[in-house]
XYZ file of C-alpha atoms in Angstrom:
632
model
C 68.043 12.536 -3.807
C 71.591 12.623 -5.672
C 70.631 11.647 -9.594
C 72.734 8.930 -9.604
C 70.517 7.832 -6.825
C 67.484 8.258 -9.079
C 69.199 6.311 -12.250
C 69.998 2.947 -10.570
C 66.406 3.194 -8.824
C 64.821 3.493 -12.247
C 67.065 1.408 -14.362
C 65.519 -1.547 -13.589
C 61.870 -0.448 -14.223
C 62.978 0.609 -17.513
C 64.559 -2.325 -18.502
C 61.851 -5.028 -17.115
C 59.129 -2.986 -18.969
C 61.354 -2.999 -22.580
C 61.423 -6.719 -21.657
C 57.811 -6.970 -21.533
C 57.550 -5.030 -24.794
C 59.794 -7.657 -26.255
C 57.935 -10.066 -25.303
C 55.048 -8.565 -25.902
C 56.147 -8.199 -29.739
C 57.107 -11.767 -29.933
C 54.239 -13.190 -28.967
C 52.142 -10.776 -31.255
C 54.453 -12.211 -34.393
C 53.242 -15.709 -33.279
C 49.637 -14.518 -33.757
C 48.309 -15.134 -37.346
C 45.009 -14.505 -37.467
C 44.535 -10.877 -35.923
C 40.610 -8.481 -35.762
C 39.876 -6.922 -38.721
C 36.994 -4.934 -37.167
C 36.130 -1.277 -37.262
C 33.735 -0.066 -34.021
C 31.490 2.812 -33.959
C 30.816 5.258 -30.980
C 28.364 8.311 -30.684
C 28.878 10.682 -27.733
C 28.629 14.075 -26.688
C 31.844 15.520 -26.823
C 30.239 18.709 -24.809
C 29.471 16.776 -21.998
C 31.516 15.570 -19.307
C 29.967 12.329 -19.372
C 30.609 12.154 -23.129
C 34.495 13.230 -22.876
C 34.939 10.110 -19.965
C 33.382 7.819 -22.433
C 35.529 9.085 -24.814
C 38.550 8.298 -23.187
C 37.296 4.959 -21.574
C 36.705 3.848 -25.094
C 40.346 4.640 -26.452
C 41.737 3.140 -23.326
C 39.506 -0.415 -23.970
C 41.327 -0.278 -27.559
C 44.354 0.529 -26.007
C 44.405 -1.902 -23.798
C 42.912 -4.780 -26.162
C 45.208 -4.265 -28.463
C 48.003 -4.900 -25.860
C 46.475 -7.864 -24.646
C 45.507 -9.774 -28.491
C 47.970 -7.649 -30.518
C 44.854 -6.421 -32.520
C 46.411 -3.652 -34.983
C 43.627 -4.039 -37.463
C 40.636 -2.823 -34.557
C 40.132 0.261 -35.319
C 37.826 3.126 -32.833
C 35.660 5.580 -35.119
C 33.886 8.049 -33.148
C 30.959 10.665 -34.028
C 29.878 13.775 -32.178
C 25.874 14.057 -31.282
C 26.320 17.656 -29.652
C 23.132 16.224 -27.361
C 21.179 16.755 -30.373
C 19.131 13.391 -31.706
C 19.133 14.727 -34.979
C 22.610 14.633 -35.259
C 22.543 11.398 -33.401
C 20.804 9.802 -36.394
C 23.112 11.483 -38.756
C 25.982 10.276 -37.071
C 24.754 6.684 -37.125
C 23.937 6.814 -40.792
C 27.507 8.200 -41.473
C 29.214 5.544 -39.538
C 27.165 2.968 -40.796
C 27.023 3.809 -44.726
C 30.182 5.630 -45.051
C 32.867 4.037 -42.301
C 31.653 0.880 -42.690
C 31.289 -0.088 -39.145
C 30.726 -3.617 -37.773
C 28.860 -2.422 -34.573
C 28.068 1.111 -32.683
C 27.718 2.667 -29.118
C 26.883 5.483 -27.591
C 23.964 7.483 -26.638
C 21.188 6.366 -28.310
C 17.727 5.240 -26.759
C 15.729 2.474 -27.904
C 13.025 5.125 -29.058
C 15.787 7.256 -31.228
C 17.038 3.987 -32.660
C 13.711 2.370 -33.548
C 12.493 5.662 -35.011
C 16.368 5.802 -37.032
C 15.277 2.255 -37.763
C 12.479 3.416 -39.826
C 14.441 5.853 -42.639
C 17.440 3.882 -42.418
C 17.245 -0.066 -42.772
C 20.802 -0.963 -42.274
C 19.982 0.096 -38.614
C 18.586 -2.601 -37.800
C 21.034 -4.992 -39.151
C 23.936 -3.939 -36.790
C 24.532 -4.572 -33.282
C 23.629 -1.487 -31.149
C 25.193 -1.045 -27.609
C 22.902 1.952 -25.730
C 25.067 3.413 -23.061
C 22.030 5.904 -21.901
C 19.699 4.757 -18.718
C 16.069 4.072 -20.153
C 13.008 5.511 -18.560
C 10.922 3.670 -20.666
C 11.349 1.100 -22.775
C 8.353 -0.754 -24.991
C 7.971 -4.964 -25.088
C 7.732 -3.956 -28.756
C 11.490 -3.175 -29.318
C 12.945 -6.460 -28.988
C 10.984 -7.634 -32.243
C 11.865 -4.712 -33.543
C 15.575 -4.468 -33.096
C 16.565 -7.592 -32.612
C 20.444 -6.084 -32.335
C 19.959 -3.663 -29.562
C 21.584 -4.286 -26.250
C 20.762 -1.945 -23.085
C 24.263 -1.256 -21.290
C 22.884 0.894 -18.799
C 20.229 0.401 -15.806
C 16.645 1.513 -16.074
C 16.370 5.338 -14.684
C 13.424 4.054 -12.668
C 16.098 2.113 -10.295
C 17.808 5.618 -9.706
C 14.156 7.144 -8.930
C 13.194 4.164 -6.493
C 16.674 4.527 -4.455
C 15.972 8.544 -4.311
C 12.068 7.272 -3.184
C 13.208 5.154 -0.304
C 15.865 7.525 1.018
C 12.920 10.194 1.109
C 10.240 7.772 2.341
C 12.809 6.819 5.383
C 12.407 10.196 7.066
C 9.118 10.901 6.418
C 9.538 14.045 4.426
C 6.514 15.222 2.280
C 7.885 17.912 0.231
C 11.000 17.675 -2.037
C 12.968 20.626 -4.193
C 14.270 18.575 -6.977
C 17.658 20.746 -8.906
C 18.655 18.898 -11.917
C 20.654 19.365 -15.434
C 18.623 18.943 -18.088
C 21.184 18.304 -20.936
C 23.774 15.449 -18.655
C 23.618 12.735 -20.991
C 22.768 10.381 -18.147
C 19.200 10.114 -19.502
C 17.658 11.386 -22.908
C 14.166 11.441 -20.942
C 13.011 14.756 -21.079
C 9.800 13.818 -18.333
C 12.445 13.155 -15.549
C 10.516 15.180 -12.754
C 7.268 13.812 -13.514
C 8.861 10.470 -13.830
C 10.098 11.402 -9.910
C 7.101 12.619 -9.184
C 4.988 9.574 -9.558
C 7.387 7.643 -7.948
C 6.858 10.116 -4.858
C 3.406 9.493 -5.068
C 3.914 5.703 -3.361
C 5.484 7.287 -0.259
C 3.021 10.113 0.104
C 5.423 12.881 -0.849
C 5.933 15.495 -3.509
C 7.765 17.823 -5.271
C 7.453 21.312 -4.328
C 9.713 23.189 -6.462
C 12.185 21.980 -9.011
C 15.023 24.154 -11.017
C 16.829 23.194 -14.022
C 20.570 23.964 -13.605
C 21.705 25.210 -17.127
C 24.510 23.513 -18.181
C 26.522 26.858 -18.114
C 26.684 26.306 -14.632
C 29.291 23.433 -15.133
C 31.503 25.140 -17.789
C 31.805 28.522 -15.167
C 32.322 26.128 -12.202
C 34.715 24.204 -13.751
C 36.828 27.671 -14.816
C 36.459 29.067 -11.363
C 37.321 26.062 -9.626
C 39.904 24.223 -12.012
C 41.225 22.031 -9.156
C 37.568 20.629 -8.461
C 37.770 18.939 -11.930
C 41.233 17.987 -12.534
C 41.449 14.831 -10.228
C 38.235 13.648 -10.703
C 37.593 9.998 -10.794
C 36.115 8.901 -13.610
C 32.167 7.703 -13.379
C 30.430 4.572 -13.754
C 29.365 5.604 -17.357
C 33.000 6.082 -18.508
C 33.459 2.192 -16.651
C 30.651 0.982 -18.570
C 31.957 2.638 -22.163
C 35.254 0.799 -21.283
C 33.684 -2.690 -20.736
C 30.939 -2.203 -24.127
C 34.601 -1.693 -26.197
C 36.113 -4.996 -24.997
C 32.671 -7.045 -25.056
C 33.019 -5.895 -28.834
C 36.446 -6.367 -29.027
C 36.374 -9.961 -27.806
C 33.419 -10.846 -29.574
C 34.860 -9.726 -33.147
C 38.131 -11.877 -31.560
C 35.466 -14.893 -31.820
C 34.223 -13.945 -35.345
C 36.228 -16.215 -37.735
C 36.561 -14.976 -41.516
C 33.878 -12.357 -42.494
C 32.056 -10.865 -39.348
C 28.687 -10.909 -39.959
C 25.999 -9.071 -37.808
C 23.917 -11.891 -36.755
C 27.050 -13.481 -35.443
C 28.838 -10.593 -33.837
C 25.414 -10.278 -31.973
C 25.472 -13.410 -30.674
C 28.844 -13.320 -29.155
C 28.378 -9.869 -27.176
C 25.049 -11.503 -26.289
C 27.329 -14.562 -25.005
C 29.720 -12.172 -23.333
C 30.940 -13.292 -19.720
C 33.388 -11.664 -17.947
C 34.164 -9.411 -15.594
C 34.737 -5.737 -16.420
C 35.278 -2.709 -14.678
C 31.928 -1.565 -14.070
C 30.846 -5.128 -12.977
C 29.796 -8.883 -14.759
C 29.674 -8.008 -18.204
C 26.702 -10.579 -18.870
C 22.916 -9.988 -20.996
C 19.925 -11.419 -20.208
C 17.120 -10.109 -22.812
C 19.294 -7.861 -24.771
C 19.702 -6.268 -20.933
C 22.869 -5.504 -18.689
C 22.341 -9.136 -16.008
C 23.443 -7.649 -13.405
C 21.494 -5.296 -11.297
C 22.853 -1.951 -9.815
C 23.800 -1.218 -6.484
C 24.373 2.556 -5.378
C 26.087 3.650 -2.316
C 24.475 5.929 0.363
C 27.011 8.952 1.174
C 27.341 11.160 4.122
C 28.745 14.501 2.954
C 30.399 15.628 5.967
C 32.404 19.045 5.350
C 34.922 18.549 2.532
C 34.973 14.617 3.232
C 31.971 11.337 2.887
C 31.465 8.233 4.793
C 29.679 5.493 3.285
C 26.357 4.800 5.022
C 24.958 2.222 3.079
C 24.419 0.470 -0.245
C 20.718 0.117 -1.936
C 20.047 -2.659 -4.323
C 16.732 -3.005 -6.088
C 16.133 -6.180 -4.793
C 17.409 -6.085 -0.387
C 17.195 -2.189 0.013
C 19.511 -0.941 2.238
C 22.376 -2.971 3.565
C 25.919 -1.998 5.087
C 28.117 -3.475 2.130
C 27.457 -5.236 -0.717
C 29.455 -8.331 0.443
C 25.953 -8.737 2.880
C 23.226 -8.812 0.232
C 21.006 -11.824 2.187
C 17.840 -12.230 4.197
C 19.908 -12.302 7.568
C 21.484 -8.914 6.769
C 20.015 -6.853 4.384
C 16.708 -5.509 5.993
C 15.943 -2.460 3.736
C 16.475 0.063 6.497
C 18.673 2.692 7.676
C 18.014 2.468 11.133
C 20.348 0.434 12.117
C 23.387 1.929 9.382
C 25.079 4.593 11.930
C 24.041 7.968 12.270
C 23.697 10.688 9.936
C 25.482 13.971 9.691
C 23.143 16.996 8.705
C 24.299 20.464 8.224
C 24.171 22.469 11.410
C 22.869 19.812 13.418
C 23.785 17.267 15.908
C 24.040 13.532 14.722
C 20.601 12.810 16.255
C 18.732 15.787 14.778
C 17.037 14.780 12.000
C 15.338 17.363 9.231
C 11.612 17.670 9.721
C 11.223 18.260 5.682
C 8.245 20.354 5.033
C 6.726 22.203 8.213
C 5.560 25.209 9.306
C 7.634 27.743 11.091
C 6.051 29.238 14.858
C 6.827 32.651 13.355
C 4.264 32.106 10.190
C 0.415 32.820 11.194
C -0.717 29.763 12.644
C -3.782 27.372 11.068
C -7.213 28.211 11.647
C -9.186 25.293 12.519
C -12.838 25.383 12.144
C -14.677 23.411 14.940
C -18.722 23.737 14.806
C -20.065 26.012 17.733
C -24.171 24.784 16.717
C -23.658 21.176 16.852
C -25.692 18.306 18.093
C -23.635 16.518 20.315
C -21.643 18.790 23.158
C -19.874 15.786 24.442
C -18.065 15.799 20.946
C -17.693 19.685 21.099
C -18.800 22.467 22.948
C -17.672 25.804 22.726
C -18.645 28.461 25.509
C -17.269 31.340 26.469
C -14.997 32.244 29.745
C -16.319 36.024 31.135
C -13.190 35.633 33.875
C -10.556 35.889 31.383
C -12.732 37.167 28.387
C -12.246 34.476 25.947
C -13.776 31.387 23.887
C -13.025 27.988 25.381
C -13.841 25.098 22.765
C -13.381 21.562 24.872
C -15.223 18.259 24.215
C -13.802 14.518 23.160
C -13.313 15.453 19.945
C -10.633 18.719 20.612
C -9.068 16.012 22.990
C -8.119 13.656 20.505
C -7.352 16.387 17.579
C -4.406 17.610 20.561
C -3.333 13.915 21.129
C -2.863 13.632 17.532
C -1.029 16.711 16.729
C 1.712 15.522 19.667
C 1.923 12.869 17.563
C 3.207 14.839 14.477
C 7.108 14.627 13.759
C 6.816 18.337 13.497
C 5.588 21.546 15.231
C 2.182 23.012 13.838
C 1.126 26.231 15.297
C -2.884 26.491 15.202
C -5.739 28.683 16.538
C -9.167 27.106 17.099
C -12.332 29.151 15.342
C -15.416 28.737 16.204
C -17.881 28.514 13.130
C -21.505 29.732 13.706
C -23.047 27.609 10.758
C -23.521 24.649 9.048
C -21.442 21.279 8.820
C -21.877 21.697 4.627
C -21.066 25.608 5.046
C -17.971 24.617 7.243
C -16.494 22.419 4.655
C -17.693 25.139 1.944
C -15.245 27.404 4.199
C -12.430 24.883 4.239
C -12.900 24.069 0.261
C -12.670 28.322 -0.292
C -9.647 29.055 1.978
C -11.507 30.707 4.152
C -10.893 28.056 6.653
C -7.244 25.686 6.740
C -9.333 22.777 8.382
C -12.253 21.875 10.196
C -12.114 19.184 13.153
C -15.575 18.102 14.527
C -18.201 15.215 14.397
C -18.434 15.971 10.592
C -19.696 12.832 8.754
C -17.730 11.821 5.651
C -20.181 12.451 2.892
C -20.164 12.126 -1.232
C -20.689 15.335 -1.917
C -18.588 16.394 0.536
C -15.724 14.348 -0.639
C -15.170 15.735 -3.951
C -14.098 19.500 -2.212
C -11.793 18.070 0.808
C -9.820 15.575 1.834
C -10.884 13.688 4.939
C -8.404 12.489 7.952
C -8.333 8.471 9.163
C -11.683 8.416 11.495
C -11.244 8.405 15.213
C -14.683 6.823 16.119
C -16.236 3.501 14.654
C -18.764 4.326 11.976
C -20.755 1.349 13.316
C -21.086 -0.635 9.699
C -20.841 -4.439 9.748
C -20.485 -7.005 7.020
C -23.042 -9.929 7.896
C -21.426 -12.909 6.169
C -22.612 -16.802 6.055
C -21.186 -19.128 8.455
C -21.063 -22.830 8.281
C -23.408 -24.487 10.934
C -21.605 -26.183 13.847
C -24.446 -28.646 14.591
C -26.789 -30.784 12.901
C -29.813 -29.291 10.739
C -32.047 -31.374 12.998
C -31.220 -29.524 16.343
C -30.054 -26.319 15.377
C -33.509 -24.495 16.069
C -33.416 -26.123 19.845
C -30.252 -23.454 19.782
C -32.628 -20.682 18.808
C -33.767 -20.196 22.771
C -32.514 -21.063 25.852
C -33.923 -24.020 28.323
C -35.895 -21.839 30.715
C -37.207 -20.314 27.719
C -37.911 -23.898 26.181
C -39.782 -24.913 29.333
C -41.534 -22.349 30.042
C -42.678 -22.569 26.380
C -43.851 -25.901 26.699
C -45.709 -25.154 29.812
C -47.703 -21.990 28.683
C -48.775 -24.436 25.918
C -49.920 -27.136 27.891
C -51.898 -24.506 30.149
C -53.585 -22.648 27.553
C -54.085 -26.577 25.649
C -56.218 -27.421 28.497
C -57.615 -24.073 28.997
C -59.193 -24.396 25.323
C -60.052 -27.555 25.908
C -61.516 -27.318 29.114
C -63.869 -24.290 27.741
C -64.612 -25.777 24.257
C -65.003 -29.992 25.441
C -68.575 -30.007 25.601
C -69.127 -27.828 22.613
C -66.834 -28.953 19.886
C -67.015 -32.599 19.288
C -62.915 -32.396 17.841
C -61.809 -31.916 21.194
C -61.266 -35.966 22.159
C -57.972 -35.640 23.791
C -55.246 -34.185 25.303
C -52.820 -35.826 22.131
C -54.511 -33.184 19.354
C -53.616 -30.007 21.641
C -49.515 -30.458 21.814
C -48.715 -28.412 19.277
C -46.071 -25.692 17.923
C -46.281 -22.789 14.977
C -12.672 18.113 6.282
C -8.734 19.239 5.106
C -8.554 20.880 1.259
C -7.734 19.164 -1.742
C -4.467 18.349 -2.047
C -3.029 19.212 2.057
C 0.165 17.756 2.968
C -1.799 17.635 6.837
C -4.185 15.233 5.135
C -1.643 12.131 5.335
C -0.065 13.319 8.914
C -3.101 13.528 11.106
C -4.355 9.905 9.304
C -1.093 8.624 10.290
C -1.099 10.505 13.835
C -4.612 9.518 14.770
C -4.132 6.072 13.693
C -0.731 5.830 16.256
C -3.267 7.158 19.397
C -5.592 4.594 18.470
C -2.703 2.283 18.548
C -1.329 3.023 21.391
C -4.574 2.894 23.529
C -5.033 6.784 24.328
C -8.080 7.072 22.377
C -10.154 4.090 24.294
C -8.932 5.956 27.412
C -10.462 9.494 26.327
C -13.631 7.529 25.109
C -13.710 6.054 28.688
C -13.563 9.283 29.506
C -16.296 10.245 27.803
C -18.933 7.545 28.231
C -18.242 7.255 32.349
C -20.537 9.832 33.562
C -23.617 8.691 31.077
C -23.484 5.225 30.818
C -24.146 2.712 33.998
C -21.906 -0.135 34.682
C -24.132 -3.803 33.593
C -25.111 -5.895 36.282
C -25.704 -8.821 33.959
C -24.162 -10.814 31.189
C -26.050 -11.061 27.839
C -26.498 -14.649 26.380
C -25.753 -13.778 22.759
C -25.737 -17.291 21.568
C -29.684 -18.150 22.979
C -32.311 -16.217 23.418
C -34.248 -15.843 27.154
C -36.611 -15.042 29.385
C -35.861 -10.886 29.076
C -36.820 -10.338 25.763
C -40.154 -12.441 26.353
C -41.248 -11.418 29.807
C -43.796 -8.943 28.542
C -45.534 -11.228 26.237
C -45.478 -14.060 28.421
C -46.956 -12.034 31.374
C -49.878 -10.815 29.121
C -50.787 -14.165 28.060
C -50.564 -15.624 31.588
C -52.948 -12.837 32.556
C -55.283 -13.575 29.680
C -54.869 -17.478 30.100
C -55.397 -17.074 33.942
C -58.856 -15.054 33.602
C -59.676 -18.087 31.233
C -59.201 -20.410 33.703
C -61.255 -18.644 36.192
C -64.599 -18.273 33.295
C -64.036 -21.828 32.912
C -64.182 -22.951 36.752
C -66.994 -20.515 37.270
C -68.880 -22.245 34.240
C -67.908 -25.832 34.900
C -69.006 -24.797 39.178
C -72.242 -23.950 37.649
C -72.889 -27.167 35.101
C -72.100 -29.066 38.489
C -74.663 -27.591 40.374
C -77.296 -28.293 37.643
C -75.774 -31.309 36.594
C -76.453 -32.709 40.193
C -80.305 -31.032 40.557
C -81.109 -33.223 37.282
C -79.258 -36.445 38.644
C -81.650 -35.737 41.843
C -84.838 -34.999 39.765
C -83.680 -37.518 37.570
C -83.416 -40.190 40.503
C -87.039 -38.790 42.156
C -88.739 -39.795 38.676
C -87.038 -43.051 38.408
C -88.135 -43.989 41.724
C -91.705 -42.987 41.489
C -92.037 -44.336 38.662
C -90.460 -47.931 39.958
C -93.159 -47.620 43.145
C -95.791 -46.927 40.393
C -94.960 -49.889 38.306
C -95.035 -52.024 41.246
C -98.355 -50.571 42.625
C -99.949 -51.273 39.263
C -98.597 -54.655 38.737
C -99.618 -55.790 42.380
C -103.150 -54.031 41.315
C -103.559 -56.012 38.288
C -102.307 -59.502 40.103
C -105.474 -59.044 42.428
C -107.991 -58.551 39.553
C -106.955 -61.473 38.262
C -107.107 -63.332 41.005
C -110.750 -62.440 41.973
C -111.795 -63.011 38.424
C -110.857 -66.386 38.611
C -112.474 -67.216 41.687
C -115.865 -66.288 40.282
């Protein structure tokens, strides 16, 4: 390109921008009441993090001062070094000696509330924190009523790291870290991780501080690395805390006060760089979203973007119910190092060229259907078969990962077995071993494959009437044949006992009626193995299995609401016997009061008569002796 090419092409841009300075300049003379205001800052010029907020927070002044034609806001900053010490000395001399109207930087609520305490005027200036909190006590806010959090809680960081590893399963994590990166002040980061781990049954294995040496010799060996970097969403969020001060010292009229300048950051609206610029609770409003990146050779693709509230979701333009289903299933595949798109990492497992597990199975026990173990002469070794080897192999095709293993046979015990298991001796022990107390506080037990047989009896509200519920109690046949045994013995008794006992007068008085060790990462797989082959239905089918040689198949159906006849038969056939044998001493008896019964009615009859003929005899006798008498 010929240079007077190059001078008519930039002649114009030269002269529309000294037109905007113009402008710019006349509009700044109309202005009459201009910021007297003097902000603080505390970073760590050290850091990298502390030289972008550096820069981001002469750029907001900059660029504020273009904007309102502010000549009077003026930018005093401190170095910590990353020391708090020198934070609080650093605050004091800004405070006390540069009179500042408000301060930022890298402070936590705990430094600040514990500066609060030597120095008073602490608490009477607005404080803008620009470090993420791990922790931060309901106390503060009464405390410093001036402090504003610019920067999300650490825990949101942790819980997007959590989900990522809870997504593909992985139990074991290697967490490398830089202790001194002025993202956090929290010096219990990995045991803040580590309890967040805890929730998706994983853990960390092995974690390395990376020295922040590493940086400065990276950064001189690879110069090129550095020198186009972007800057971060910390230096974004430095910018936007310098024109939320800015604008609300712009609002200030006269003397700015500190329980006025509060106010107006608290009242701050707009939208910054890093986001809304908007508090809620001395807090940042808005909530954080982080995006999901593929390294893929010396390039990224976006996979997704995790918010605290939907998870994962493609973009953050789709942060509804309809969209955002907290997954990445459905977000594309993933690119892993020296794999295909489909191949997923395993995480922890164990390799087939380490010495395989040695399970423990009991060779004495009770029950051989469970486990037997014998021993094969043809090919010279130890079988071990039975329903409960059966489902241990179902389950460990049901692991995401390969686990070598060796079955033992322990001559011993069940308590000795988990003793074995508890000292190493053993890795783990699969058998019929019941979960036990004392047991429990050596090992770790897997999710049960066979129902402990425990039930929960519970009240239930009464479907019927109190007056008939007991007619439910028994079936009909039962009922009647109730009814009749009663009647039958009724009149038994009372056939045997009528001419004895004068209470019998009726038939209307009878009717009457009266092992894995503490600590096992195998623990959680096998539960979560054994409970997908009870899912799926594999384990009813080996129980089937099991119980179809020793069980017969029911003929009959089982009335469980009524009880009948079965339960009873027994009873009701030894009181028909007894009542039957009654019947027969009382026929024999009441044959034999006939018989003599009948000779006195004939005896009986034979006096009466005789005695009639004799009566007449002697009345005819004395009717003649009176008659001769009276003829003499």
């Amino acid at each position: 390109m010929s240079p007077l090419l190059f001078f008519f092409l930039v002649l114009p841009l030269l002269l529309e921008s000294k037109a905007k300075a113009i402008e710019a300049g006349d509009n700044c003379s109309l202005i009459t009441h201009q910021i007297t205001g003097k902000i603080g800052g505390v970073i760590n010029y050290s850091s990298r993090l502390g030289k972008e907020q550096k820069v981001a927070m002469e750029m907001a002044v900059e660029d504020y001062f273009r904007s309102s034609c502010s000549k009077q806001l003026t930018l005093q900053l401190e170095d910590s070094g990353g020391d708090s010490s020198r934070v609080a000395s650093a605050t004091t001399e800004l405070i006390s000696s540069k009179q500042v109207q408000s301060i930022m930087g890298a402070m936590t609520a705990q430094e600040t509330g514990l500066f609060s305490e030597v120095d008073m005027n602490m608490k009477n200036i607005p404080i803008i924190s620009l470090t993420s909190p791990a922790i931060t006590p309901p106390s503060m806010a009464h405390q410093l009523p001036y402090f504003l959090q610019m920067s999300s809680h650490i825990t949101l960081h942790m819980q997007c790291i959590v989900d990522i590893v809870g997504h593909f399963k992985w139990r074991k994590v290697t967490a490398l870290y830089e202790h001194k990166n002025g993202f956090s002040a929290y010096s219990g980061i990995i045991t803040l991780l580590s309890d967040k781990l805890k929730v998706v049954n994983s853990e960390i294995s092995y974690h390395s501080d990376l020295s922040s040496l590493f940086r400065n010799k990276y950064g001189s060996k690879y110069p090129e690395e550095e020198e186009y970097s972007n800057p971060s969403i910390f230096a974004l969020r430095a910018y936007d805390a310098t024109w939320a001060i800015a604008r609300a010292m712009e609002k200030s009229q006269g003397k700015i006060t500190s329980n006025e300048l509060s106010g107006n950051i608290l009242s701050s609206n707009f939208e910054g760089l890093s986001g809304t610029m908007r508090f809620e609770n001395n807090v940042l409003w808005q909530s954080p979203s982080f995006q999901i990146i593929n390294v893929v050779g010396n390039s990224y693709r976006v996979m997704a973007v995790w918010s605290p509230k939907f998870g994962f979701s493609q973009s953050e333009e789709k942060y509804n119910g309809a969209t955002a289903n907290g997954s990445l299933k459905n977000l594309g595949p993933v690119y892993w190092p020296g794999g295909m798109p489909s191949t997923n990492p395993r995480g922890w497992a164990i390799s087939d060229a380490d010495i395989p597990l040695k399970i423990g199975v009991p060779a004495m026990g009770a029950f051989k259907q469970f486990v037997r173990v014998t021993f094969d002469q043809t090919q010279n070794a130890t079988c071990v078969t039975g329903f409960t080897i059966n489902v241990f192999e179902a389950v460990v095709k049901r692991l995401p990962y390969n686990l070598p293993y060796v079955l033992v046979p322990f001559y011993g015990t069940y308590d000795e077995m988990v003793e074995q298991v508890y000292r190493n001796g053993l890795d783990a022990a699969v058998g019929d071993t019941e979960i036990m107390a004392d047991r429990f506080q050596y090992v770790e037990f897997s999710q049960p494959y066979v129902d402990s047989g425990l039930v929960m009896v519970v009240t239930q509200k009464a479907e019927t009437s109190h007056a008939t519920w007991m007619l439910k109690t028994f079936t009909k046949k039962l009922w009647l044949l109730m009814i009749a045994m009663h009647v039958f013995i009724g009149l038994l008794v009372w056939l045997i006992e009528r001419g004895n006992n004068t209470e019998f007068d009726g038939i209307g008085t009878m009717l009457w009626f009266s092992v894995f060790p503490k600590g096992s990462p195998l623990a959680f797989d096998i539960s979560e193995a054994t409970l997908k082959v009870i899912e799926s239905g594999e384990l009813r089918q080996l129980e089937e299995l099991l119980s179809s040689s020793n069980c017969t198949s029911r003929t009959t159906s089982i009335d469980t609401s009524s009880l009948g006849l079965e339960p009873f038969a027994g009873l009701f056939i030894l009181s028909g016997t007894i009542a039957a044998f009654g019947s027969l001493v009382a026929i024999f008896r009441l044959g034999r009061n006939v018989h003599i019964l009948s000779y006195i009615q004939t005896e009986l009859t034979r006096r009466r008569i005789w005695r009639w003929a004799s009566l007449q005899l002697s009345r005819k006798s004395s009717t003649k002796e009176t008659s001769s008498t009276q003829a003499c």
